[in-house]
């Protein structure tokens, strides 16, 4: 079970992945033998403010995609409110390109439990759920086993590690729905309903699971918390760059020699990552395009990738660091087909609640299909771009933007490929007489 | 409806996981784990789960219509799920899916007569860095080629 999926790279800085590949890495024995639960014991001696301040000092930002500062999010929980407080872990991991949370649970579930417990101390929470996508059934078994071990050793249940903290933790299975990774849709799903997002405010910190104050974070975010408390927020922050502390797991896939999941500091140079960590492109190939952090991010042209992997650098390049799911495309890639495949995904996963997304993704899928089938018109190319732009900011949850942004970027940056498809359509020559 | 003792225990445990009065939260897990044993979310399973959670059958229907892993009809004994999303597509996922269609004589969400195999073209299953990837029921297979798929299918007995 501890067999790694890919060889590590010497350029990695291993913080959250440091136990990957150890013998029986998921067991509590291994965890305790490798500084496990030390941070919890330290946190028990700290005040809630001290814990939150330490997380703030680490400049840890959420690893689920949006990159919200974690310490600040925890600080929003109204701790004085006379309601139970909950913790929810987002292990829905469905963003195309992303396969890292899977490894954290498979190889180091106790670090997740410890991170959750520190979160529970910070806000006074009493219960938590790890919401795991339904396809990851084997992880539910691993997580359930780790939870049982933690109960048996007194790290869950009443008076944890001899303290006043009492906390119960459960797994919850999803059932196949990308939208349930969106935090408010996830909370609906957790309550036994369709994954339709909620209007915000109120944010989950104030009204989350079962309408109680809740901290909801990604798996990797929680896994970063024990090292932060153990070694201090500053030590973690110093691994990264200002405003983006620490390391993160980057999943690299597509046209590289050594695809895999690697842990690197925030701000690591992207080209160095592609060429040196992931072994570079296949011989004789050129870099054409990169999805930097999951298919919801605007795509980068190969010549735009000379930048560092951090939130600000990616924002400057008009894209996003996203979920850490990086997809590499070389010069053999058909970008029109990529655009179509991405849109088929969003059209399938749109929850259907709001019209711009439900109709927009379906129309975009149909138009992209038409172009790919060689039946597109020049005006279709413009219409695809325009329709996508009109979805921006007009949908109920960010899935609409997540569908529109990559499409807009592909049409803008690779328009010639769309034109080449249109040129194959004999009817496109006398476009004006064609009835649309 | 009667279930195995393991499933009964799982259901009983689930009901203790949520705040008092919010037991509907067990609905999706009960349908998932129930489906694994019963083979599909049959009308009987829906009625039984609704009864145990004191909710209306329509509330079960609502959920059933939303989640792609819940099925009204039984899938094959071996449900072959081939990912064709972008990371898999770039390294042969589409061809792999076409191969599976031909080999099994099935298309998306079809089940063979006799019920041994069913096929589904799925969205990203979280194995992008080890693509192309498939799942046979809940088991992952990575770096799958058409030849490797043939071997996997031959082993499905
Ligand atoms: C459509 C959609 C899907 C999402 N899927 C995930 C997911 O699978 N995992 C995840 O951690 N966050 C996902 N998110 C982000 C969550 O809404 C949320 O921001 C995140 O879980 C918060 O945790 P963090 O601050 O630790 O990143 C998704 C967001 C959207 C809009
Ligand atoms: S943007 Fe899409 S996924 Fe989000 S609420 Fe609207 S229809 Fe649902
Ligand atoms: S794209 Fe196929 S597993 Fe992610």
Coordinates of N, CA, C and O in Angstrom, one line a residue, chain A residues 7-162:
Chain A
X7 N 8.1 8.3 -9.0 CA 9.4 8.6 -8.3 C 9.4 10.0 -7.8 O 9.0 10.9 -8.5
X8 N 9.9 10.2 -6.6 CA 10.1 11.6 -6.1 C 11.2 12.3 -6.9 O 12.0 11.6 -7.6
X9 N 11.2 13.6 -6.8 CA 12.3 14.4 -7.5 C 13.2 15.0 -6.4 O 12.7 15.4 -5.3
X10 N 14.5 15.0 -6.7 CA 15.4 15.6 -5.7 C 15.1 17.1 -5.4 O 15.6 17.7 -4.4
X11 N 14.4 17.7 -6.3 CA 14.1 19.2 -6.2 C 12.9 19.5 -5.3 O 12.6 20.6 -5.0
X12 N 12.3 18.4 -4.8 CA 11.1 18.6 -4.0 C 11.5 19.1 -2.6 O 12.6 18.8 -2.1
X13 N 10.6 19.8 -2.0 CA 10.7 20.2 -0.5 C 9.5 19.5 0.1 O 8.4 19.9 -0.1
X14 N 9.8 18.5 0.9 CA 8.7 17.7 1.4 C 8.2 18.1 2.8 O 9.0 17.9 3.8
X15 N 7.1 18.6 2.9 CA 6.5 19.0 4.2 C 5.2 18.1 4.3 O 5.2 17.2 5.2
X16 N 4.2 18.4 3.5 CA 3.0 17.5 3.6 C 3.1 16.1 3.0 O 2.4 15.2 3.4
X17 N 4.1 16.0 2.2 CA 4.3 14.6 1.6 C 5.5 13.9 2.2 O 5.9 12.9 1.7
X18 N 5.9 14.3 3.4 CA 7.2 13.7 3.9 C 7.0 12.3 4.3 O 8.0 11.5 4.4
X19 N 5.8 11.8 4.6 CA 5.6 10.4 5.0 C 5.3 9.5 3.8 O 5.2 8.3 3.9
X20 N 5.1 10.1 2.6 CA 4.7 9.3 1.4 C 5.8 8.3 1.2 O 7.0 8.6 1.2
X21 N 5.5 7.0 1.0 CA 6.4 6.0 0.7 C 7.0 5.3 1.9 O 7.8 4.4 1.8
X22 N 6.8 5.8 3.1 CA 7.3 5.1 4.3 C 6.5 3.8 4.4 O 5.4 3.7 4.0
X23 N 7.2 2.9 5.1 CA 6.5 1.6 5.4 C 5.3 1.9 6.2 O 5.3 2.6 7.2
X24 N 4.1 1.3 5.8 CA 2.9 1.5 6.6 C 2.6 2.9 6.9 O 2.3 3.3 8.0
X25 N 2.8 3.8 5.9 CA 2.8 5.2 6.2 C 1.4 5.7 6.8 O 1.4 6.7 7.5
X26 N 0.3 5.0 6.5 CA -1.0 5.4 6.9 C -1.3 5.0 8.4 O -2.3 5.5 8.9
X27 N -0.4 4.2 9.0 CA -0.8 3.7 10.3 C -0.4 4.7 11.4 O 0.5 5.5 11.2
X28 N -1.1 4.6 12.5 CA -0.9 5.5 13.6 C 0.5 5.3 14.2 O 1.2 6.2 14.7
X29 N 1.0 4.1 14.1 CA 2.4 3.8 14.7 C 3.4 4.6 13.9 O 4.3 5.3 14.5
X30 N 3.3 4.5 12.6 CA 4.3 5.3 11.7 C 4.1 6.8 12.0 O 5.1 7.5 12.1
X31 N 2.9 7.2 12.2 CA 2.6 8.6 12.4 C 3.3 9.1 13.7 O 4.0 10.1 13.7
X32 N 3.0 8.3 14.8 CA 3.6 8.7 16.1 C 5.1 8.6 16.1 O 5.7 9.4 16.8
X33 N 5.7 7.7 15.3 CA 7.1 7.6 15.2 C 7.8 8.7 14.4 O 9.0 8.8 14.4
X34 N 6.9 9.5 13.7 CA 7.5 10.6 12.9 C 6.9 11.9 13.2 O 6.3 12.6 12.4
X35 N 7.0 12.3 14.5 CA 6.5 13.5 15.0 C 5.0 13.7 15.0 O 4.5 14.8 15.1
X36 N 4.3 12.6 14.8 CA 2.8 12.7 14.7 C 2.2 13.1 16.0 O 2.6 12.7 17.1
X37 N 1.2 13.9 16.0 CA 0.4 14.4 17.1 C 1.2 15.3 18.1 O 0.6 15.6 19.2
X38 N 2.4 15.6 17.7 CA 3.1 16.6 18.6 C 2.5 18.0 18.5 O 2.5 18.7 19.5
X39 N 2.2 18.3 17.3 CA 1.6 19.7 17.1 C 0.3 19.8 17.9 O 0.0 20.9 18.4
X40 N -0.5 18.7 17.9 CA -1.8 18.8 18.6 C -1.5 19.1 20.1 O -2.1 19.9 20.7
X41 N -0.5 18.3 20.7 CA -0.2 18.5 22.1 C 0.3 20.0 22.3 O -0.1 20.6 23.3
X42 N 1.0 20.5 21.4 CA 1.4 21.9 21.5 C 0.2 22.9 21.4 O 0.1 23.8 22.2
X43 N -0.7 22.6 20.5 CA -1.8 23.4 20.3 C -2.8 23.4 21.5 O -3.4 24.4 21.8
X44 N -2.8 22.3 22.2 CA -3.6 22.2 23.4 C -3.2 23.2 24.5 O -4.0 23.8 25.2
X45 N -1.9 23.5 24.5 CA -1.4 24.5 25.4 C -1.5 25.9 24.9 O -1.0 26.9 25.6
X46 N -2.1 26.1 23.7 CA -2.2 27.5 23.2 C -3.6 28.0 23.3 O -4.5 27.2 23.4
X47 N -3.8 29.3 23.2 CA -5.1 29.9 23.2 C -5.6 29.8 21.7 O -4.8 29.7 20.8
X48 N -6.9 30.0 21.6 CA -7.5 30.0 20.2 C -6.9 31.1 19.4 O -6.5 30.9 18.2
X49 N -6.7 32.3 20.0 CA -6.1 33.4 19.2 C -4.6 33.0 18.8 O -4.2 33.3 17.7
X50 N -3.9 32.4 19.7 CA -2.5 32.0 19.4 C -2.5 31.0 18.2 O -1.6 31.2 17.3
X51 N -3.4 30.1 18.2 CA -3.4 29.1 17.0 C -3.7 29.9 15.7 O -3.0 29.7 14.7
X52 N -4.8 30.7 15.8 CA -5.2 31.4 14.6 C -4.0 32.3 14.1 O -3.7 32.4 12.9
X53 N -3.4 33.0 15.1 CA -2.3 33.9 14.7 C -1.1 33.1 14.1 O -0.5 33.6 13.1
X54 N -0.9 31.9 14.6 CA 0.2 31.1 14.0 C -0.1 30.7 12.6 O 0.7 30.7 11.7
X55 N -1.4 30.3 12.3 CA -1.8 30.0 11.0 C -1.7 31.2 10.1 O -1.3 31.1 8.9
X56 N -2.1 32.4 10.6 CA -2.0 33.6 9.8 C -0.5 33.9 9.5 O -0.2 34.2 8.4
X57 N 0.3 33.7 10.5 CA 1.8 34.0 10.3 C 2.4 33.1 9.2 O 3.4 33.4 8.6
X58 N 1.8 31.9 9.0 CA 2.3 31.0 8.0 C 2.0 31.4 6.6 O 2.5 30.9 5.7
X59 N 1.1 32.4 6.5 CA 0.5 32.8 5.2 C 0.1 31.6 4.4 O 0.2 31.6 3.1
X60 N -0.5 30.6 5.0 CA -1.1 29.5 4.3 C -2.3 30.0 3.6 O -3.2 30.6 4.2
X61 N -2.4 29.6 2.4 CA -3.7 29.9 1.6 C -4.3 28.6 1.1 O -3.6 27.7 0.9
X62 N -5.6 28.6 1.1 CA -6.4 27.4 0.8 C -5.9 26.7 -0.4 O -5.6 27.3 -1.5
X63 N -5.7 25.4 -0.3 CA -5.2 24.6 -1.4 C -6.2 24.0 -2.3 O -5.9 23.2 -3.2
X64 N -7.5 24.4 -2.1 CA -8.6 23.8 -2.9 C -8.8 24.4 -4.2 O -9.4 23.9 -5.1
X65 N -8.3 25.6 -4.4 CA -8.5 26.3 -5.7 C -8.6 27.8 -5.6 O -8.0 28.5 -6.3
X66 N -9.3 28.3 -4.6 CA -9.5 29.7 -4.5 C -8.4 30.5 -3.8 O -8.2 31.7 -4.0
X67 N -7.6 29.8 -3.0 CA -6.4 30.4 -2.4 C -6.8 31.4 -1.3 O -6.0 32.4 -1.1
X68 N -7.9 31.2 -0.6 CA -8.2 32.2 0.5 C -7.3 32.0 1.7 O -7.0 30.8 2.0
X69 N -6.8 33.1 2.3 CA -5.9 32.9 3.5 C -6.6 32.1 4.6 O -7.7 32.5 5.1
X70 N -6.0 31.0 5.0 CA -6.7 30.1 5.9 C -6.9 30.7 7.3 O -8.0 30.5 7.9
X71 N -5.9 31.3 7.9 CA -6.0 31.9 9.2 C -7.1 32.9 9.3 O -7.9 32.9 10.2
X72 N -7.2 33.7 8.2 CA -8.3 34.7 8.2 C -9.7 34.0 8.2 O -10.6 34.4 8.9
X73 N -9.8 33.0 7.4 CA -11.0 32.2 7.3 C -11.4 31.7 8.7 O -12.6 31.8 9.1
X74 N -10.4 31.1 9.4 CA -10.7 30.6 10.7 C -11.1 31.7 11.7 O -12.0 31.5 12.6
X75 N -10.5 32.9 11.5 CA -10.8 34.0 12.3 C -12.3 34.5 12.2 O -12.8 35.2 13.0
X76 N -12.9 34.2 11.1 CA -14.3 34.7 10.8 C -15.3 33.9 11.6 O -16.5 34.3 11.7
X77 N -15.0 32.8 12.2 CA -15.9 32.0 12.9 C -16.3 32.7 14.2 O -15.5 33.1 15.0
X78 N -17.6 33.0 14.4 CA -18.1 33.6 15.6 C -18.0 32.7 16.8 O -18.9 32.0 17.1
X79 N -16.8 32.7 17.5 CA -16.6 31.6 18.5 C -17.5 31.8 19.7 O -17.8 30.8 20.4
X80 N -18.0 33.0 19.9 CA -18.8 33.2 21.1 C -20.3 32.8 20.9 O -21.0 32.5 21.8
X81 N -20.6 32.6 19.6 CA -22.0 32.2 19.3 C -22.4 30.9 20.0 O -21.6 30.0 19.9
X82 N -23.6 30.9 20.5 CA -24.0 29.7 21.3 C -24.6 28.6 20.4 O -25.8 28.4 20.4
X83 N -23.8 28.1 19.5 CA -24.2 27.1 18.6 C -23.0 26.1 18.5 O -21.9 26.5 18.6
X84 N -23.3 24.8 18.2 CA -22.1 24.0 17.9 C -21.4 24.4 16.7 O -21.9 25.1 15.8
X85 N -20.0 24.2 16.7 CA -19.2 24.5 15.6 C -18.7 23.2 14.9 O -18.5 22.3 15.6
X86 N -18.6 23.3 13.6 CA -18.2 22.0 12.9 C -17.0 22.3 12.0 O -16.7 23.4 11.6
X87 N -16.4 21.1 11.6 CA -15.3 21.2 10.6 C -15.7 20.3 9.5 O -16.2 19.2 9.7
X88 N -15.5 20.8 8.3 CA -15.8 20.0 7.1 C -14.5 20.0 6.2 O -13.9 21.0 6.0
X89 N -14.1 18.8 5.8 CA -13.0 18.7 4.9 C -13.4 18.4 3.5 O -14.2 17.5 3.3
X90 N -12.9 19.2 2.6 CA -13.3 19.0 1.2 C -12.3 18.0 0.6 O -11.2 18.4 0.2
X91 N -12.7 16.8 0.5 CA -12.0 15.7 -0.2 C -12.8 15.3 -1.5 O -12.8 14.1 -1.8
X92 N -13.4 16.2 -2.1 CA -14.2 15.9 -3.3 C -13.3 15.8 -4.5 O -13.7 15.2 -5.5
X93 N -12.2 16.4 -4.4 CA -11.2 16.4 -5.5 C -11.7 15.9 -6.9 O -11.5 14.7 -7.3
X94 N -12.3 16.8 -7.6 CA -12.8 16.5 -8.9 C -12.4 17.4 -10.0 O -12.8 17.3 -11.2
X95 N -11.6 18.4 -9.7 CA -11.1 19.4 -10.7 C -10.2 18.7 -11.7 O -9.2 18.2 -11.3
X96 N -10.6 18.6 -13.0 CA -9.7 17.9 -13.9 C -8.2 18.3 -13.9 O -7.9 19.5 -13.9
X97 N -7.4 17.4 -13.7 CA -5.9 17.6 -13.6 C -5.4 17.4 -12.2 O -4.2 17.4 -11.9
X98 N -6.4 17.2 -11.2 CA -6.0 17.2 -9.8 C -6.1 15.8 -9.2 O -7.1 15.2 -9.3
X99 N -5.0 15.4 -8.6 CA -5.0 14.0 -8.0 C -4.0 14.0 -6.8 O -3.2 13.1 -6.6
X100 N -4.1 15.0 -5.9 CA -3.1 15.1 -4.8 C -3.7 14.8 -3.5 O -3.1 14.1 -2.7
X101 N -5.0 15.2 -3.3 CA -5.6 14.9 -2.0 C -5.8 13.4 -1.8 O -5.7 12.9 -0.6
X102 N -5.9 12.7 -2.9 CA -6.0 11.3 -2.9 C -4.7 10.7 -2.2 O -4.8 9.8 -1.3
X103 N -3.5 11.2 -2.5 CA -2.3 10.7 -2.0 C -2.2 11.1 -0.5 O -1.7 10.3 0.3
X104 N -2.6 12.3 -0.1 CA -2.6 12.7 1.3 C -3.4 11.7 2.2 O -2.9 11.3 3.2
X105 N -4.6 11.4 1.7 CA -5.4 10.4 2.5 C -4.8 9.0 2.5 O -4.8 8.3 3.5
X106 N -4.4 8.6 1.3 CA -3.8 7.3 1.2 C -2.6 7.1 2.0 O -2.5 6.0 2.7
X107 N -1.7 8.0 2.0 CA -0.4 7.8 2.7 C -0.3 8.4 4.0 O 0.6 8.1 4.8
X108 N -1.1 9.5 4.3 CA -0.9 10.2 5.6 C -2.2 10.6 6.2 O -2.4 11.8 6.5
X109 N -3.2 9.7 6.4 CA -4.5 10.2 6.9 C -4.4 10.8 8.3 O -5.3 11.7 8.7
X110 N -3.5 10.4 9.1 CA -3.4 11.0 10.5 C -3.0 12.4 10.5 O -3.3 13.2 11.4
X111 N -2.2 12.9 9.5 CA -1.9 14.3 9.4 C -3.1 15.1 9.2 O -3.3 16.2 9.7
X112 N -4.1 14.5 8.4 CA -5.3 15.2 8.2 C -6.1 15.3 9.5 O -6.6 16.3 9.8
X113 N -6.2 14.2 10.2 CA -6.9 14.2 11.5 C -6.3 15.2 12.4 O -7.0 16.0 13.1
X114 N -4.9 15.2 12.5 CA -4.3 16.2 13.4 C -4.6 17.6 13.0 O -4.9 18.5 13.9
X115 N -4.6 17.9 11.7 CA -4.9 19.3 11.2 C -6.3 19.6 11.6 O -6.6 20.8 12.0
X116 N -7.2 18.7 11.5 CA -8.6 18.9 11.8 C -8.8 19.2 13.3 O -9.5 20.2 13.7
X117 N -8.1 18.5 14.1 CA -8.2 18.7 15.6 C -7.6 20.0 16.0 O -8.2 20.7 16.9
X118 N -6.6 20.5 15.3 CA -6.0 21.8 15.6 C -7.0 22.9 15.2 O -7.3 23.9 15.9
X119 N -7.7 22.7 14.1 CA -8.8 23.6 13.6 C -9.9 23.6 14.7 O -10.5 24.6 15.0
X120 N -10.2 22.4 15.2 CA -11.3 22.3 16.2 C -10.9 23.1 17.5 O -11.8 23.7 18.0
X121 N -9.7 23.0 17.9 CA -9.2 23.8 19.0 C -9.4 25.3 18.7 O -9.8 26.0 19.6
X122 N -9.0 25.6 17.5 CA -9.0 27.1 17.2 C -10.3 27.7 17.2 O -10.5 28.9 17.5
X123 N -11.4 26.9 16.9 CA -12.7 27.6 16.8 C -13.7 26.9 17.8 O -14.9 27.3 17.8
X124 N -13.2 25.9 18.6 CA -14.1 25.3 19.5 C -15.1 24.4 18.8 O -16.3 24.3 19.2
X125 N -14.7 23.6 17.8 CA -15.6 22.7 17.1 C -15.7 21.4 17.8 O -14.8 21.0 18.5
X126 N -16.8 20.7 17.6 CA -17.1 19.5 18.4 C -17.2 18.3 17.5 O -17.3 17.1 17.9
X127 N -17.4 18.5 16.2 CA -17.7 17.4 15.2 C -17.1 17.8 13.9 O -17.1 18.9 13.5
X128 N -16.8 16.7 13.1 CA -16.4 17.0 11.7 C -16.6 15.9 10.8 O -16.9 14.8 11.2
X129 N -16.6 16.2 9.5 CA -16.9 15.3 8.4 C -15.8 15.4 7.4 O -15.5 16.6 7.0
X130 N -15.3 14.3 6.9 CA -14.4 14.3 5.7 C -15.3 13.9 4.6 O -15.6 12.7 4.5
X131 N -15.6 14.8 3.7 CA -16.5 14.6 2.5 C -15.6 14.1 1.4 O -14.8 14.9 0.8
X132 N -15.7 12.8 1.1 CA -14.8 12.2 0.1 C -15.6 11.8 -1.2 O -16.6 11.2 -1.0
X133 N -15.1 12.1 -2.3 CA -15.8 11.8 -3.6 C -16.1 10.3 -3.6 O -15.3 9.5 -3.2
X134 N -17.2 10.0 -4.2 CA -17.7 8.6 -4.2 C -16.8 7.6 -4.9 O -16.7 6.5 -4.5
X135 N -16.1 8.1 -5.9 CA -15.2 7.3 -6.7 C -14.0 6.8 -5.8 O -13.4 5.8 -6.1
X136 N -13.7 7.6 -4.8 CA -12.5 7.3 -3.9 C -12.9 6.3 -2.8 O -12.6 6.6 -1.6
X137 N -13.7 5.3 -3.1 CA -14.1 4.4 -2.0 C -13.0 3.8 -1.2 O -13.1 3.7 0.1
X138 N -11.9 3.5 -1.8 CA -10.8 2.9 -1.0 C -10.2 3.9 0.0 O -9.7 3.5 1.0
X139 N -10.4 5.1 -0.3 CA -9.9 6.1 0.7 C -10.8 6.2 1.9 O -10.4 6.6 3.0
X140 N -12.1 6.0 1.6 CA -13.0 6.0 2.7 C -12.6 4.9 3.7 O -12.6 5.1 4.9
X141 N -12.3 3.7 3.2 CA -11.8 2.6 4.0 C -10.6 3.0 4.8 O -10.4 2.8 6.0
X142 N -9.6 3.6 4.1 CA -8.4 4.0 4.8 C -8.6 5.1 5.9 O -8.1 5.0 7.0
X143 N -9.5 6.0 5.5 CA -9.8 7.1 6.5 C -10.6 6.5 7.7 O -10.3 6.9 8.8
X144 N -11.5 5.6 7.4 CA -12.3 5.0 8.5 C -11.3 4.3 9.5 O -11.5 4.3 10.7
X145 N -10.4 3.6 8.9 CA -9.4 2.9 9.7 C -8.6 3.8 10.5 O -8.4 3.6 11.7
X146 N -8.1 4.9 9.9 CA -7.3 5.9 10.7 C -8.1 6.5 11.8 O -7.6 6.7 12.9
X147 N -9.4 6.8 11.5 CA -10.3 7.4 12.5 C -10.4 6.4 13.7 O -10.3 6.8 14.9
X148 N -10.6 5.1 13.4 CA -10.8 4.1 14.4 C -9.5 4.0 15.3 O -9.5 3.9 16.5
X149 N -8.3 4.1 14.6 CA -7.1 4.1 15.4 C -7.0 5.3 16.3 O -6.5 5.2 17.4
X150 N -7.4 6.4 15.8 CA -7.3 7.7 16.6 C -8.2 7.6 17.8 O -7.8 8.0 18.9
X151 N -9.4 7.0 17.6 CA -10.3 6.8 18.8 C -9.6 5.9 19.8 O -9.6 6.2 21.0
X152 N -9.0 4.8 19.3 CA -8.5 3.8 20.2 C -7.3 4.4 21.0 O -7.0 4.0 22.1
X153 N -6.6 5.3 20.4 CA -5.4 5.9 21.1 C -5.8 7.2 21.8 O -4.9 8.0 22.2
X154 N -7.0 7.6 21.8 CA -7.4 8.8 22.6 C -7.2 10.1 21.8 O -7.1 11.1 22.4
X155 N -7.0 10.0 20.5 CA -6.9 11.2 19.7 C -8.2 11.7 19.1 O -8.3 12.7 18.4
X156 N -9.2 10.9 19.3 CA -10.6 11.4 19.0 C -11.5 10.9 20.1 O -11.1 10.0 20.9
X157 N -12.7 11.5 20.2 CA -13.6 11.2 21.3 C -13.5 12.2 22.4 O -13.3 13.4 22.2
X158 N -13.7 11.7 23.6 CA -13.8 12.6 24.8 C -12.4 12.9 25.3 O -11.5 12.0 25.3
X159 N -12.2 14.1 25.8 CA -10.9 14.5 26.5 C -9.7 14.1 25.7 O -8.9 13.3 26.2
X160 N -9.5 14.6 24.5 CA -8.4 14.2 23.6 C -7.1 14.5 24.2 O -6.9 15.6 24.7
X161 N -6.2 13.5 24.2 CA -4.8 13.7 24.8 C -4.9 14.3 26.2 O -4.0 15.2 26.5
X162 N -5.9 13.9 26.9 CA -5.9 14.4 28.3 C -6.4 15.9 28.4 O -6.4 16.5 29.5

